[in-house]
Amino acid sequence: GERSPDDAAFAERMLERLAAGDYAGAQMGAEALLRRLPRDADALDCAEMSRTELQKVYAARLEGLDRVPSIAMTPEAIAALTLDVFTGFLLSRIDGLTTLQDIAFGRGMVPDHALRVLSELYLQGVISLAR
């Protein structure tokens, strides 16, 4: 469909976020626009570019997806963090043998979401990473 003036202004801001390197903001904007205009070419492109760039950011933060995560906290310390269901599910996949790549890109996973959560767990010291 045609963009309304509001949607056009929104798309402009979305593309500005992308140009500024705010990939999370650009992705949120693209997803919001796609809810109203599912075939909007700029929004589809922006969402895809943002996802790709975010995956690179998270992979760099994790120092490579070939690394193998291990749980670095006691179960009691993890329980005190009040994690969401998805984060708990990700932690359940960490066995000290499986690489970040295999966890994040496994069946049923949304890789950019999984990599974001894994990178946050790493920065928080919940997981450690081995080569």
mmCIF file of C-alpha atoms in Angstrom:
data_model
loop_
_atom_site.group_PDB
_atom_site.id
_atom_site.type_symbol
_atom_site.label_atom_id
_atom_site.label_comp_id
_atom_site.label_asym_id
_atom_site.label_seq_id
_atom_site.Cartn_x
_atom_site.Cartn_y
_atom_site.Cartn_z
ATOM 1 C CA GLY A 1 0.000 0.000 0.000
ATOM 2 C CA GLU A 2 0.870 3.662 -0.222
ATOM 3 C CA ARG A 3 2.618 5.284 2.703
ATOM 4 C CA SER A 4 0.697 7.908 4.639
ATOM 5 C CA PRO A 5 2.625 11.114 5.491
ATOM 6 C CA ASP A 6 3.067 9.702 9.021
ATOM 7 C CA ASP A 7 4.454 6.418 7.677
ATOM 8 C CA ALA A 8 6.777 8.330 5.310
ATOM 9 C CA ALA A 9 8.140 10.382 8.231
ATOM 10 C CA PHE A 10 8.506 7.194 10.282
ATOM 11 C CA ALA A 11 10.396 5.485 7.424
ATOM 12 C CA GLU A 12 12.699 8.521 7.202
ATOM 13 C CA ARG A 13 13.565 8.212 10.922
ATOM 14 C CA MET A 14 14.079 4.438 10.534
ATOM 15 C CA LEU A 15 16.584 5.008 7.709
ATOM 16 C CA GLU A 16 18.324 7.757 9.718
ATOM 17 C CA ARG A 17 18.780 5.261 12.591
ATOM 18 C CA LEU A 18 20.284 2.773 10.124
ATOM 19 C CA ALA A 19 22.650 5.406 8.688
ATOM 20 C CA ALA A 20 23.699 6.401 12.221
ATOM 21 C CA GLY A 21 24.618 2.787 13.034
ATOM 22 C CA ASP A 22 21.755 2.411 15.538
ATOM 23 C CA TYR A 23 20.877 -1.040 14.220
ATOM 24 C CA ALA A 24 18.636 -1.974 17.146
ATOM 25 C CA GLY A 25 16.627 1.242 16.685
ATOM 26 C CA ALA A 26 16.469 0.778 12.913
ATOM 27 C CA GLN A 27 15.289 -2.815 13.327
ATOM 28 C CA MET A 28 12.561 -1.813 15.801
ATOM 29 C CA GLY A 29 11.411 0.916 13.404
ATOM 30 C CA ALA A 30 11.406 -1.445 10.433
ATOM 31 C CA GLU A 31 9.400 -4.061 12.328
ATOM 32 C CA ALA A 32 6.862 -1.429 13.413
ATOM 33 C CA LEU A 33 6.463 -0.160 9.835
ATOM 34 C CA LEU A 34 6.155 -3.729 8.503
ATOM 35 C CA ARG A 35 3.227 -4.365 10.857
ATOM 36 C CA ARG A 36 1.336 -1.628 8.973
ATOM 37 C CA LEU A 37 2.905 -2.075 5.516
ATOM 38 C CA PRO A 38 4.110 -5.712 5.263
ATOM 39 C CA ARG A 39 5.604 -5.261 1.771
ATOM 40 C CA ASP A 40 7.369 -1.913 2.313
ATOM 41 C CA ALA A 41 10.679 -2.362 0.442
ATOM 42 C CA ASP A 42 12.669 0.120 2.573
ATOM 43 C CA ALA A 43 11.432 -1.489 5.789
ATOM 44 C CA LEU A 44 12.217 -5.013 4.520
ATOM 45 C CA ASP A 45 15.736 -3.928 3.470
ATOM 46 C CA CYS A 46 16.293 -2.022 6.701
ATOM 47 C CA ALA A 47 15.184 -4.971 8.839
ATOM 48 C CA GLU A 48 17.509 -7.347 6.972
ATOM 49 C CA MET A 49 20.525 -4.988 7.094
ATOM 50 C CA SER A 50 19.927 -4.306 10.788
ATOM 51 C CA ARG A 51 19.716 -8.029 11.593
ATOM 52 C CA THR A 52 22.957 -8.716 9.713
ATOM 53 C CA GLU A 53 24.805 -5.824 11.363
ATOM 54 C CA LEU A 54 23.522 -6.720 14.844
ATOM 55 C CA GLN A 55 24.708 -10.309 14.378
ATOM 56 C CA LYS A 56 28.188 -8.916 13.551
ATOM 57 C CA VAL A 57 28.128 -6.676 16.649
ATOM 58 C CA TYR A 58 27.142 -9.575 18.929
ATOM 59 C CA ALA A 59 29.656 -11.957 17.306
ATOM 60 C CA ALA A 60 32.423 -9.369 17.876
ATOM 61 C CA ARG A 61 31.315 -8.880 21.501
ATOM 62 C CA LEU A 62 31.488 -12.673 21.944
ATOM 63 C CA GLU A 63 34.893 -12.716 20.182
ATOM 64 C CA GLY A 64 33.733 -15.236 17.597
ATOM 65 C CA LEU A 65 30.916 -17.741 17.248
ATOM 66 C CA ASP A 66 33.296 -20.720 17.260
ATOM 67 C CA ARG A 67 33.720 -20.336 21.031
ATOM 68 C CA VAL A 68 32.121 -22.765 23.476
ATOM 69 C CA PRO A 69 30.156 -21.224 26.355
ATOM 70 C CA SER A 70 30.032 -22.673 29.854
ATOM 71 C CA ILE A 71 27.930 -21.593 32.820
ATOM 72 C CA ALA A 72 30.155 -19.465 35.058
ATOM 73 C CA MET A 73 27.738 -18.830 37.967
ATOM 74 C CA THR A 74 26.234 -21.076 40.609
ATOM 75 C CA PRO A 75 22.590 -22.109 40.106
ATOM 76 C CA GLU A 76 21.718 -19.953 43.147
ATOM 77 C CA ALA A 77 23.339 -16.852 41.630
ATOM 78 C CA ILE A 78 21.560 -17.478 38.309
ATOM 79 C CA ALA A 79 18.213 -17.948 40.094
ATOM 80 C CA ALA A 80 18.677 -14.520 41.729
ATOM 81 C CA LEU A 81 18.876 -12.864 38.274
ATOM 82 C CA THR A 82 15.167 -13.387 37.432
ATOM 83 C CA LEU A 83 15.736 -14.342 33.796
ATOM 84 C CA ASP A 84 13.005 -14.589 31.180
ATOM 85 C CA VAL A 85 11.916 -17.939 29.726
ATOM 86 C CA PHE A 86 13.967 -17.534 26.540
ATOM 87 C CA THR A 87 17.152 -16.771 28.482
ATOM 88 C CA GLY A 88 16.518 -19.807 30.672
ATOM 89 C CA PHE A 89 16.031 -21.924 27.552
ATOM 90 C CA LEU A 90 19.315 -20.626 26.095
ATOM 91 C CA LEU A 91 21.141 -21.425 29.336
ATOM 92 C CA SER A 92 19.707 -24.965 29.187
ATOM 93 C CA ARG A 93 21.394 -25.410 25.773
ATOM 94 C CA ILE A 94 24.844 -24.580 27.206
ATOM 95 C CA ASP A 95 26.598 -27.880 27.885
ATOM 96 C CA GLY A 96 30.297 -26.953 27.636
ATOM 97 C CA LEU A 97 30.546 -28.722 24.249
ATOM 98 C CA THR A 98 28.244 -26.807 21.862
ATOM 99 C CA THR A 99 29.526 -23.659 20.097
ATOM 100 C CA LEU A 100 27.768 -20.295 20.197
ATOM 101 C CA GLN A 101 27.107 -20.734 16.450
ATOM 102 C CA ASP A 102 25.305 -24.051 16.977
ATOM 103 C CA ILE A 103 23.270 -22.687 19.909
ATOM 104 C CA ALA A 104 22.234 -19.401 18.240
ATOM 105 C CA PHE A 105 21.473 -20.904 14.820
ATOM 106 C CA GLY A 106 19.874 -24.107 16.140
ATOM 107 C CA ARG A 107 16.364 -25.248 15.295
ATOM 108 C CA GLY A 108 13.653 -22.834 16.376
ATOM 109 C CA MET A 109 16.099 -20.025 17.172
ATOM 110 C CA VAL A 110 16.013 -16.399 16.050
ATOM 111 C CA PRO A 111 19.798 -15.920 15.680
ATOM 112 C CA ASP A 112 19.980 -12.151 16.291
ATOM 113 C CA HIS A 113 17.856 -12.480 19.455
ATOM 114 C CA ALA A 114 19.839 -15.504 20.679
ATOM 115 C CA LEU A 115 23.179 -13.771 20.004
ATOM 116 C CA ARG A 116 22.037 -10.602 21.791
ATOM 117 C CA VAL A 117 21.036 -12.598 24.884
ATOM 118 C CA LEU A 118 24.230 -14.702 24.800
ATOM 119 C CA SER A 119 26.371 -11.553 24.514
ATOM 120 C CA GLU A 120 24.512 -10.017 27.488
ATOM 121 C CA LEU A 121 25.030 -13.201 29.533
ATOM 122 C CA TYR A 122 28.740 -13.041 28.669
ATOM 123 C CA LEU A 123 29.045 -9.368 29.650
ATOM 124 C CA GLN A 124 27.193 -10.105 32.918
ATOM 125 C CA GLY A 125 29.575 -12.968 33.722
ATOM 126 C CA VAL A 126 26.810 -15.593 33.665
ATOM 127 C CA ILE A 127 28.693 -17.531 30.992
ATOM 128 C CA SER A 128 32.382 -17.864 30.167
ATOM 129 C CA LEU A 129 33.786 -18.685 26.743
ATOM 130 C CA ALA A 130 36.491 -21.099 25.683
ATOM 131 C CA ARG A 131 38.108 -21.504 22.268
#
